[in-house]
Short mmCIF file of N, CA and C in Angstrom, two decimals:
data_model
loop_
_atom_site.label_atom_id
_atom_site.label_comp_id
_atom_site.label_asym_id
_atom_site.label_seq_id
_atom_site.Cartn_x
_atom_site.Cartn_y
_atom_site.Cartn_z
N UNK A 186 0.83 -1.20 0.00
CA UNK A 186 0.00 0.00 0.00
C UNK A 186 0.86 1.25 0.00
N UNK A 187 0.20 2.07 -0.56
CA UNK A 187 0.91 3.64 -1.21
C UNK A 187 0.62 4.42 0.04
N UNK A 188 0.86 4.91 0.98
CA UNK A 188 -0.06 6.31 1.22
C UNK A 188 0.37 7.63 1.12
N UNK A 189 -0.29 8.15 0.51
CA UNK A 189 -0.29 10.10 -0.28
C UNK A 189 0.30 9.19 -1.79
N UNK A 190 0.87 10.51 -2.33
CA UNK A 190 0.94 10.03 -3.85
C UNK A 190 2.21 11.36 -3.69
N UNK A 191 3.22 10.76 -4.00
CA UNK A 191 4.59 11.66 -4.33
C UNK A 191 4.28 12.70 -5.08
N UNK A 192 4.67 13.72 -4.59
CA UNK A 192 4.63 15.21 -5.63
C UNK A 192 3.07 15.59 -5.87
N UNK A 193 2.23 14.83 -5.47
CA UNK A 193 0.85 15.45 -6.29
C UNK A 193 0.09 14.70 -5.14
N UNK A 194 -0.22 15.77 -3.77
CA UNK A 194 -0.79 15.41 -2.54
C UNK A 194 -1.94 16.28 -2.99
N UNK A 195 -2.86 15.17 -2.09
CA UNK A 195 -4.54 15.51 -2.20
C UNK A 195 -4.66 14.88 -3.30
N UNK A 196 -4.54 14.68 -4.49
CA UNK A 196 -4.97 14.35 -5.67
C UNK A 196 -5.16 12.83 -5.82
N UNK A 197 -4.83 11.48 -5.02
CA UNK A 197 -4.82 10.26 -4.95
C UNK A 197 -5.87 9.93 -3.52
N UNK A 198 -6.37 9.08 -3.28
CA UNK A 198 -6.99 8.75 -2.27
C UNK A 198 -5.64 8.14 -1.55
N UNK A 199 -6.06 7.86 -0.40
CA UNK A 199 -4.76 7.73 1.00
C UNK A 199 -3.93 6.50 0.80
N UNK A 200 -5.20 5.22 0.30
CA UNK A 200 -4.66 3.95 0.38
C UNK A 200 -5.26 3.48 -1.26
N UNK A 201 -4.14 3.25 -1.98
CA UNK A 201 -4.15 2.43 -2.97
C UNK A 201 -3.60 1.65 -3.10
N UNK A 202 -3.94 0.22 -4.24
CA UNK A 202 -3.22 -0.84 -4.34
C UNK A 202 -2.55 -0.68 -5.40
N UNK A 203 -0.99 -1.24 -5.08
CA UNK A 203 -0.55 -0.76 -6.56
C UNK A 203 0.03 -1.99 -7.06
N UNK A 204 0.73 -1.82 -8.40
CA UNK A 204 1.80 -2.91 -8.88
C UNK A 204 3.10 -2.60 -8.70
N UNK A 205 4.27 -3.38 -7.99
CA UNK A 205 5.31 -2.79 -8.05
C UNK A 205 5.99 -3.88 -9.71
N UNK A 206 7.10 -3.05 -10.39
CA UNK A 206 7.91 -4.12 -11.56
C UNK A 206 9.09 -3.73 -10.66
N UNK A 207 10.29 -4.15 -10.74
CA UNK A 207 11.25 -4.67 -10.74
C UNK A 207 12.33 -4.82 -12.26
N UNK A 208 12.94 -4.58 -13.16
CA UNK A 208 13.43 -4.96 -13.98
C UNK A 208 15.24 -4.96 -13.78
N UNK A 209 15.82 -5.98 -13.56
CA UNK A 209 17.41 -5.78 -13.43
C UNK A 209 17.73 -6.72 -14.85
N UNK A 210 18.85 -5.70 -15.45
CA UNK A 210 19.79 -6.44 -16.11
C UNK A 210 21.19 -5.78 -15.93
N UNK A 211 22.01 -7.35 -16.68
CA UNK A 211 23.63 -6.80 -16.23
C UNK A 211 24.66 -7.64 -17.50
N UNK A 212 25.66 -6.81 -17.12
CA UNK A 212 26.58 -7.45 -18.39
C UNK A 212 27.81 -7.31 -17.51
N UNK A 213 29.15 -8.24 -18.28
CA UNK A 213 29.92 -7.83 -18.10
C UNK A 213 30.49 -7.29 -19.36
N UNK A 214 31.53 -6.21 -19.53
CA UNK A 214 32.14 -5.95 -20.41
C UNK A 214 33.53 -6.02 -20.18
N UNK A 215 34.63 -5.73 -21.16
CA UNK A 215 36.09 -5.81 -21.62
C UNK A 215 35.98 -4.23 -21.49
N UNK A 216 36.41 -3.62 -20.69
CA UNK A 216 36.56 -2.00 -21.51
C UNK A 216 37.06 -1.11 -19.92
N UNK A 217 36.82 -0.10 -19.78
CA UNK A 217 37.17 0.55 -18.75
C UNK A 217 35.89 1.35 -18.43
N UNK A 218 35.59 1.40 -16.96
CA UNK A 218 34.96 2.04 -16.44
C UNK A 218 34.07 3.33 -17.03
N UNK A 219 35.57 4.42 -17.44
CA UNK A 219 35.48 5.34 -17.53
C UNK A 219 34.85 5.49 -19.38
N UNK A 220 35.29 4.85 -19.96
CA UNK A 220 34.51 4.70 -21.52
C UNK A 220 33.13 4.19 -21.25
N UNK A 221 32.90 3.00 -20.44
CA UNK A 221 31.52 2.72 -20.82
C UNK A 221 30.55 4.18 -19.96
N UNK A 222 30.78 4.60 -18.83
CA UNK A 222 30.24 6.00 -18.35
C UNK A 222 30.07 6.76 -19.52
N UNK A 223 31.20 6.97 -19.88
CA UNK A 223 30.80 8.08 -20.62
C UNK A 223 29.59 7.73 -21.99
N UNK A 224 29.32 6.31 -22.29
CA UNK A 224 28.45 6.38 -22.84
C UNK A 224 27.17 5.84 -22.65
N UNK A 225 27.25 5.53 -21.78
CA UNK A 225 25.48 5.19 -21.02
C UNK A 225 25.23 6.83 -20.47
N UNK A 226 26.05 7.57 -19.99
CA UNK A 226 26.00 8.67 -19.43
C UNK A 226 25.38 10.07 -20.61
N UNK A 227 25.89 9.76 -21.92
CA UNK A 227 25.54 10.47 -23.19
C UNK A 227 23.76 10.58 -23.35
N UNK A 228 23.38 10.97 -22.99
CA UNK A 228 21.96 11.08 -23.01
C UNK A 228 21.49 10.60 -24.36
N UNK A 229 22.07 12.53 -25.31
CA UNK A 229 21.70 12.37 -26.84
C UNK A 229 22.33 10.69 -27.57
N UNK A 230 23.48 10.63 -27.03
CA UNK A 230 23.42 9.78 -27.81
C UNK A 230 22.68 8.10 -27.65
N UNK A 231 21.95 7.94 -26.48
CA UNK A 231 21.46 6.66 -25.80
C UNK A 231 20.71 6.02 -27.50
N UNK A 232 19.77 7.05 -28.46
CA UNK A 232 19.51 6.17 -29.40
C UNK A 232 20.73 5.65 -30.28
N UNK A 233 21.91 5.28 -30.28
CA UNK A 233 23.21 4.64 -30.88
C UNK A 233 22.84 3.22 -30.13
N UNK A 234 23.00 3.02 -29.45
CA UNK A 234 22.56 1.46 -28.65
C UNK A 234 21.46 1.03 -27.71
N UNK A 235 20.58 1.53 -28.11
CA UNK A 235 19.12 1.39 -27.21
C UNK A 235 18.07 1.41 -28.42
N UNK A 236 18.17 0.47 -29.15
CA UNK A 236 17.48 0.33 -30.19
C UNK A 236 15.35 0.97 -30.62
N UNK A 237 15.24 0.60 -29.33
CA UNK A 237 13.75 1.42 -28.89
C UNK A 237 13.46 2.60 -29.14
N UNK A 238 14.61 3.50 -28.58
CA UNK A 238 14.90 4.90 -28.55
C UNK A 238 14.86 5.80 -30.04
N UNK A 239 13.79 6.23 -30.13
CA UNK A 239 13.83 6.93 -30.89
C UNK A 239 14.69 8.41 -30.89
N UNK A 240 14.86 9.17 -30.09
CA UNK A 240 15.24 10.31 -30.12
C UNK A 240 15.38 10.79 -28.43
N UNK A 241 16.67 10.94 -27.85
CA UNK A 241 16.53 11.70 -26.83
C UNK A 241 17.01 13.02 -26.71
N UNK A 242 16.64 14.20 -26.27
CA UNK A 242 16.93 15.29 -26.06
C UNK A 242 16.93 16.22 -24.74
N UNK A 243 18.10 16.99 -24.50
CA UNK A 243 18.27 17.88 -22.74
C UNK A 243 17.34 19.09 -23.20
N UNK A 244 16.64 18.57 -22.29
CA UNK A 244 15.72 20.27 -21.78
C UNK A 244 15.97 20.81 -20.94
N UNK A 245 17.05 20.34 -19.78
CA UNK A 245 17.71 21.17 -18.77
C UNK A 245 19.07 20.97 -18.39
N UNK A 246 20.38 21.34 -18.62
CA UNK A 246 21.19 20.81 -18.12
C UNK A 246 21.48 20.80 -16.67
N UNK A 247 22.44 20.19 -16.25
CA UNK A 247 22.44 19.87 -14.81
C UNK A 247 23.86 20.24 -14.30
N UNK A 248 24.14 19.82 -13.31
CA UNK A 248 25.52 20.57 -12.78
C UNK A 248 26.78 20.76 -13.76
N UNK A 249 27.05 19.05 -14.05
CA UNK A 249 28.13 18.99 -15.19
C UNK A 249 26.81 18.65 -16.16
N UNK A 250 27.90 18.58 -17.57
CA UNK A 250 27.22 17.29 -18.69
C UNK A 250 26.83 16.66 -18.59
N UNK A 251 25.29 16.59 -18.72
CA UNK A 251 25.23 15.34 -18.56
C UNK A 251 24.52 14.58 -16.98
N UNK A 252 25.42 14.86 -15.83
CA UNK A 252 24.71 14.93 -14.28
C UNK A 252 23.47 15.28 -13.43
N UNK A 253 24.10 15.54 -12.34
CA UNK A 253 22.76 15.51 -11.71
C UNK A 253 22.05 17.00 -11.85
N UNK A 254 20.56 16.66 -12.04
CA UNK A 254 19.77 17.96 -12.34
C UNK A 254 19.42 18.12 -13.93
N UNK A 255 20.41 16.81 -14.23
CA UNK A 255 20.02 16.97 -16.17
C UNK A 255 18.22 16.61 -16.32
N UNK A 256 17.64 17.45 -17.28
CA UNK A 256 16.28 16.69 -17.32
C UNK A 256 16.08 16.62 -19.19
N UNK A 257 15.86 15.02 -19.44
CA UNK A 257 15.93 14.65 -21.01
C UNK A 257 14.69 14.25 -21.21
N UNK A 258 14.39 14.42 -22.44
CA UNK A 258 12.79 13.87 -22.68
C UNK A 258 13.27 12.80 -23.74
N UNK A 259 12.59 11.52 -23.62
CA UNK A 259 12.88 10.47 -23.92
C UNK A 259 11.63 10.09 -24.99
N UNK A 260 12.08 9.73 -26.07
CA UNK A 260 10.98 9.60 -27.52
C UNK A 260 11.16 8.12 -27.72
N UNK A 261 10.56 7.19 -27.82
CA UNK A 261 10.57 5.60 -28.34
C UNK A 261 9.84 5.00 -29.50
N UNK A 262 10.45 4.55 -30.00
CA UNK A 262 9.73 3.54 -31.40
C UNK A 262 8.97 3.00 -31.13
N UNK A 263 8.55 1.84 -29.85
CA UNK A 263 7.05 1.26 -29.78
C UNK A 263 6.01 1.87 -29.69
N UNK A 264 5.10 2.17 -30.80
CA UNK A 264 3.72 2.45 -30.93
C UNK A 264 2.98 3.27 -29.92
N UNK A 265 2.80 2.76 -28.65
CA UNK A 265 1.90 3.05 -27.79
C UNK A 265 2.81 2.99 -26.45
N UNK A 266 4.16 3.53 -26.61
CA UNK A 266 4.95 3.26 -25.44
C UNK A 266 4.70 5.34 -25.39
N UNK A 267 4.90 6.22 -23.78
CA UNK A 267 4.76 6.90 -23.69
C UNK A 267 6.07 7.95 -23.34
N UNK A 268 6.09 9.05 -24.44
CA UNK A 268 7.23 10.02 -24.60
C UNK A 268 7.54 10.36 -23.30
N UNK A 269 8.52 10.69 -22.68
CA UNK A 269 8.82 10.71 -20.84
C UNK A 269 9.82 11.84 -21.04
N UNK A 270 9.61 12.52 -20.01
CA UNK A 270 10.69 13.33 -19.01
C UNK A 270 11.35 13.32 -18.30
N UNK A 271 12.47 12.72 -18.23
CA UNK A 271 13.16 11.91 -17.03
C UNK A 271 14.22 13.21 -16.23
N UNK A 272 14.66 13.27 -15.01
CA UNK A 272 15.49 13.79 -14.54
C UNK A 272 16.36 12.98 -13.61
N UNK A 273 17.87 12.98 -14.04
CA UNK A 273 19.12 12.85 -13.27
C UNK A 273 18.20 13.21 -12.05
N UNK A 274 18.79 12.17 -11.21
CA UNK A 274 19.00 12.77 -9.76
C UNK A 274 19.83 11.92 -8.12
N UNK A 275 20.66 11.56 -9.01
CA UNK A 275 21.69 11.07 -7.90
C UNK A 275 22.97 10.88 -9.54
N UNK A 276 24.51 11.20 -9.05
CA UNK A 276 25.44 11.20 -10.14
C UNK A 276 26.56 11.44 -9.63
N UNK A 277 27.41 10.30 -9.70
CA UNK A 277 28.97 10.23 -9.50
C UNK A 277 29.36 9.55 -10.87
N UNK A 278 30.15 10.48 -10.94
CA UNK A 278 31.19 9.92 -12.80
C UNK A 278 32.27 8.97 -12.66
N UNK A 279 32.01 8.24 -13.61
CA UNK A 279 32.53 7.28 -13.81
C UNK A 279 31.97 5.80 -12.99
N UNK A 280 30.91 5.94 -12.24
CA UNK A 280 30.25 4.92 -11.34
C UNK A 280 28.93 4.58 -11.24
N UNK A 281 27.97 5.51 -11.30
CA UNK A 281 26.41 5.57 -11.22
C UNK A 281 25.56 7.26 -11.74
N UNK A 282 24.38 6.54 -12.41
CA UNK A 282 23.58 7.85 -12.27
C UNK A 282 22.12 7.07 -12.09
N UNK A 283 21.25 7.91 -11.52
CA UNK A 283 20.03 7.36 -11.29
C UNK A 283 18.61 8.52 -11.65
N UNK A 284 18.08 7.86 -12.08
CA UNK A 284 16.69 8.82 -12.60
C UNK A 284 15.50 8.64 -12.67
N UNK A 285 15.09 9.70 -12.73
CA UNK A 285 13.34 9.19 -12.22
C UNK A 285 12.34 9.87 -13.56
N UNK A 286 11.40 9.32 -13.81
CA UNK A 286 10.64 10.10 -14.77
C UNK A 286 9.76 11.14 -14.24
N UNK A 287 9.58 12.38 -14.70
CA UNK A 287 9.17 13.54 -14.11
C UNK A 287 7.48 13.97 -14.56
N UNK A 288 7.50 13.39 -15.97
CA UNK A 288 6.22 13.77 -16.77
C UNK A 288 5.14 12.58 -16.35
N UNK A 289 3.94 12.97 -16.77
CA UNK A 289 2.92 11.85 -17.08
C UNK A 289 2.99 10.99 -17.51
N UNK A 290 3.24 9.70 -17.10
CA UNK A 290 2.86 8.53 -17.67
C UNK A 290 1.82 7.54 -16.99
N UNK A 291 0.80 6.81 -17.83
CA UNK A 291 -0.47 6.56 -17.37
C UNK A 291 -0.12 5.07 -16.81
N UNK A 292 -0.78 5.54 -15.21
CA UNK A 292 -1.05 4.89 -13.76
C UNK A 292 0.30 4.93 -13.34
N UNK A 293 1.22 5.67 -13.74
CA UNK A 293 2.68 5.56 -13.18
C UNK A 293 2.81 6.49 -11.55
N UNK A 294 2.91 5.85 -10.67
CA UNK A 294 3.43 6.41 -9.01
C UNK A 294 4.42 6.87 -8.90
N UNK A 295 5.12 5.50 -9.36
CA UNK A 295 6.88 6.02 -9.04
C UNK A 295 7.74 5.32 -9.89
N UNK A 296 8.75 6.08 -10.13
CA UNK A 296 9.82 5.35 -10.91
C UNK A 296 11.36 5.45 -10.73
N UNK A 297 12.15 4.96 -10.76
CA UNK A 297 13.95 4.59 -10.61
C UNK A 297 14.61 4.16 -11.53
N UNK A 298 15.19 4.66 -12.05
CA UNK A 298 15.89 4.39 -13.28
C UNK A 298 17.43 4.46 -12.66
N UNK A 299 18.30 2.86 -12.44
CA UNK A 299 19.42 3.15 -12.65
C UNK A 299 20.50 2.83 -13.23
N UNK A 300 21.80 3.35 -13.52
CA UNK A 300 23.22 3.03 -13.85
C UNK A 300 24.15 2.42 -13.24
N UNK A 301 24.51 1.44 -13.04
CA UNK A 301 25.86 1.41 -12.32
C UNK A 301 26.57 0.67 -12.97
N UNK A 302 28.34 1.12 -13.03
CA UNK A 302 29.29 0.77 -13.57
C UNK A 302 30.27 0.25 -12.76
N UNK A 303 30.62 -0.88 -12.22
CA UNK A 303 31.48 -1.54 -11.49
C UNK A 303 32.82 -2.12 -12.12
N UNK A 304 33.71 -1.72 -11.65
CA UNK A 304 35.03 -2.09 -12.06
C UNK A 304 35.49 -3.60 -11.65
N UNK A 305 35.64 -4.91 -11.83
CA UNK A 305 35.83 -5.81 -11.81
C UNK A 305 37.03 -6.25 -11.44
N UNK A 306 37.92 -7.35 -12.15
CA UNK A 306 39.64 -7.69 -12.34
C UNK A 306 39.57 -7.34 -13.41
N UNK A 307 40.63 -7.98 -14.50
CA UNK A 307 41.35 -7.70 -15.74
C UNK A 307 40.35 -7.29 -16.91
N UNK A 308 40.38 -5.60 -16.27
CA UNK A 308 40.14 -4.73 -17.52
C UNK A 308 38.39 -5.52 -17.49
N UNK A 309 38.02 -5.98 -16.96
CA UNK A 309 36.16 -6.62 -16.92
C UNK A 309 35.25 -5.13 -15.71
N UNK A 310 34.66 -5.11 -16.62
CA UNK A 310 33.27 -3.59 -16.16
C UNK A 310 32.03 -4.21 -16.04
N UNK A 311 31.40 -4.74 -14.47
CA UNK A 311 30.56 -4.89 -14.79
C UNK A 311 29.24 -3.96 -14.87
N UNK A 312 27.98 -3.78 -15.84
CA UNK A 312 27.35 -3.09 -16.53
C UNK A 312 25.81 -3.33 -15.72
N UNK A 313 25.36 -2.73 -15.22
CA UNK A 313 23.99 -2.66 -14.57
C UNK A 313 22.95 -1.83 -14.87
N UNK A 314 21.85 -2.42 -15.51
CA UNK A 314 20.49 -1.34 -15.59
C UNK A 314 19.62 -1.55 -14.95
N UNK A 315 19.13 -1.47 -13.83
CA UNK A 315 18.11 -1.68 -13.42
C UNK A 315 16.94 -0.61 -12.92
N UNK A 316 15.77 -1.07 -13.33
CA UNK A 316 14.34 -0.18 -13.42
C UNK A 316 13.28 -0.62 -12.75
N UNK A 317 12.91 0.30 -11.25
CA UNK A 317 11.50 0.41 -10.97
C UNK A 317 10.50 1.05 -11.31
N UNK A 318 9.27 0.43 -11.10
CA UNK A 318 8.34 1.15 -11.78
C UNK A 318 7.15 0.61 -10.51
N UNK A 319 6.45 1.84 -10.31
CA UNK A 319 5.36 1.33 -9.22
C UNK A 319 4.21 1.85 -10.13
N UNK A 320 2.96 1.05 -10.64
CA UNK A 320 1.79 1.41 -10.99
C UNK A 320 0.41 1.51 -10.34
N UNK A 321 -0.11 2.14 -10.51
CA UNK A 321 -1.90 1.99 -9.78
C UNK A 321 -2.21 0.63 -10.23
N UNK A 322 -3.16 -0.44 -9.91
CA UNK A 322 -3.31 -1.69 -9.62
C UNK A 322 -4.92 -1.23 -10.37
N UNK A 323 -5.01 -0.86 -10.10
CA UNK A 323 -6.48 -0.08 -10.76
C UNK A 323 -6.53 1.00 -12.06
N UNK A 324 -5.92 0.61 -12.94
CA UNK A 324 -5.81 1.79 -14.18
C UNK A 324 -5.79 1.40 -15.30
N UNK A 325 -6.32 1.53 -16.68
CA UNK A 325 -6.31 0.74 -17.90
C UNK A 325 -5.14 0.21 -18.46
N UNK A 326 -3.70 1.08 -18.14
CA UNK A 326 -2.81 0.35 -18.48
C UNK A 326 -2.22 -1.18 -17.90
N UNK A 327 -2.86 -1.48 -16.28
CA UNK A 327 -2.84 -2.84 -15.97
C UNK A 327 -3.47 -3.87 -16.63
N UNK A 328 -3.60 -3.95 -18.39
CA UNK A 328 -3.94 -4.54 -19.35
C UNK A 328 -3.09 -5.10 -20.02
N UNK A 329 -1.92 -3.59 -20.06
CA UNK A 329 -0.58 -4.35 -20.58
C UNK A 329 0.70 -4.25 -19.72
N UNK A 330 0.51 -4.30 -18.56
CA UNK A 330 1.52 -4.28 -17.45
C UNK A 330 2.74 -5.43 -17.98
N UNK A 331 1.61 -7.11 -18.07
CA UNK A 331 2.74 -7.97 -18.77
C UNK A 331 3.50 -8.06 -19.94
N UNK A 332 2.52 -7.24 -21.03
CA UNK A 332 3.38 -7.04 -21.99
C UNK A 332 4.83 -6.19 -22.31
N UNK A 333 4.20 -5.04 -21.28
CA UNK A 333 5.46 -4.00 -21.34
C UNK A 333 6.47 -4.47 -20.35
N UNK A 334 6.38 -5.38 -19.20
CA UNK A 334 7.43 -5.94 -18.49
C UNK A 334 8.71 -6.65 -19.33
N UNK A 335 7.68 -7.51 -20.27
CA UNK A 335 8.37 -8.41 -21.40
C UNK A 335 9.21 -7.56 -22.08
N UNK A 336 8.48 -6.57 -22.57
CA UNK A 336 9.20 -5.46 -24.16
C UNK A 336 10.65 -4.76 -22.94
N UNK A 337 10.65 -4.22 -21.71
CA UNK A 337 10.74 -3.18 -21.55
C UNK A 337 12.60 -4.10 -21.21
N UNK A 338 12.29 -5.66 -20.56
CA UNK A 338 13.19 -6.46 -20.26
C UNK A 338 14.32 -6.79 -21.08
N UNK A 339 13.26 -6.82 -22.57
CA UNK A 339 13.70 -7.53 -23.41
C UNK A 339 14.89 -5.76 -24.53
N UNK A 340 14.24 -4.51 -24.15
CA UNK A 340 15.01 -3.89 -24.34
C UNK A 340 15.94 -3.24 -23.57
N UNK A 341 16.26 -3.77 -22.11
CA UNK A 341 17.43 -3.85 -21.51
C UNK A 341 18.50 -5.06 -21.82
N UNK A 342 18.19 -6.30 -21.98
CA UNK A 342 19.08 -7.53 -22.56
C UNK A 342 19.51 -6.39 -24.01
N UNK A 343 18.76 -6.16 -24.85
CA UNK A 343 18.93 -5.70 -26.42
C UNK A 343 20.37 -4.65 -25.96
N UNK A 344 19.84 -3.63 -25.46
CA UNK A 344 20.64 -2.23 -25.00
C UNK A 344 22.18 -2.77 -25.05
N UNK A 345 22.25 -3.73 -23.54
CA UNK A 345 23.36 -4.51 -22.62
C UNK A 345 24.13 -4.67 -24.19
N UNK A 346 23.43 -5.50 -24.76
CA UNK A 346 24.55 -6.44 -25.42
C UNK A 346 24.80 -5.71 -27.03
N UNK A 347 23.91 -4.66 -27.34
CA UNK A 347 24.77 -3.68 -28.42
C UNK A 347 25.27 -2.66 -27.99
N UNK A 348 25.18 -2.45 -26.02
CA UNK A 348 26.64 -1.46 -25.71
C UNK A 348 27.90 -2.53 -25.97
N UNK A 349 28.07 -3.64 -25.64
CA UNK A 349 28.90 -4.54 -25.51
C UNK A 349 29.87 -4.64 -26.99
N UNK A 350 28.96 -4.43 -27.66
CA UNK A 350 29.30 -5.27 -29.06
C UNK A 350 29.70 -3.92 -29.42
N UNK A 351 29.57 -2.40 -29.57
CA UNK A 351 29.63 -1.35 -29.54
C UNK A 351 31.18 -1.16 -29.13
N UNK A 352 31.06 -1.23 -28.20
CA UNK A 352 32.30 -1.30 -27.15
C UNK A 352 33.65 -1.98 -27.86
N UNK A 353 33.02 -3.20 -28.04
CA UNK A 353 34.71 -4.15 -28.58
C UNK A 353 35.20 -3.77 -29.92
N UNK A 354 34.15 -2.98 -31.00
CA UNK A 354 34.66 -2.28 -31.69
C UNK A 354 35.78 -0.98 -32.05
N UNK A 355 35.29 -0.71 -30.26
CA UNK A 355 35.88 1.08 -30.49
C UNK A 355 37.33 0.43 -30.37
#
């Protein structure tokens, strides 16, 4: 159970039931820390290996390039998937950034979007995306809750492994 509704009090009843998702994926890579940051960290460029991604763009920059306080609006190729506003808001370079979506998205509560880049042994980075998402339990999009779990999973495995393949090129 939820009680109040983050950022938008009064507007939710006290106690709702919600859905929480969960989505973790991970890789390891060959590369250094500091290269793969810098490109999971590239906002504009996230459509180069996030195949979904139609178009991302900064509508606010943030402390550094890129960091905390950045806010990007996020455009996607699936049909009926919804254009988002995400904002940085936790960021150490070369290690983690974490973000939350800021705009409307339907029955969405809460959300976590994160990065982390772990340095391993020999020259191995391991690569972490993982995404919460808390929904109303009661809202038309709990129609396709399972479908978009599937798509949303299946374009973090996709992402992982054409940063990877990306990577052993450079």
């Amino acid at each position: 159970m939820l009680r109040g509704y983050i950022g938008h009090k009064n507007k939710m009843p006290r106690n709702i039931e919600v859905v929480e998702i969960n989505l973790n994926s991970s890789i390891q890579i060959k590369s250094s820390a500091e290269t793969i940051f810098e490109v999971v960290s590239n906002h504009v460029g996230t459509p180069n290996w996030v195949e979904k991604v139609k178009h991302v763009s900064l509508l606010k920059d943030g402390k550094t390039v890129n960091g905390l306080g950045t806010i990007r609006k996020v455009v996607f190729k699936p049909l009926f998937w919804t254009t988002v506003e995400e904002e940085v808001v936790s960021y150490t370079e070369n290690e983690h950034f974490h973000y939350k979506v800021i705009s409307k998205m339907p029955g969405l509560i809460e959300h976590l979007g994160k990065w982390e880049v772990v340095p391993m042994e020999n020259d191995i980075v391991e690569v972490h995306w993982k995404v919460y998402f808390k929904f109303k339990k009661k809202h038309w999009f709990k129609f396709f809750m399972n479908s978009f779990s599937e798509s949303f999973k299946s374009v973090q495995e996709e992402a992982l492994a054409k940063l990877k393949e990306q990577l052993a090129k450079a």
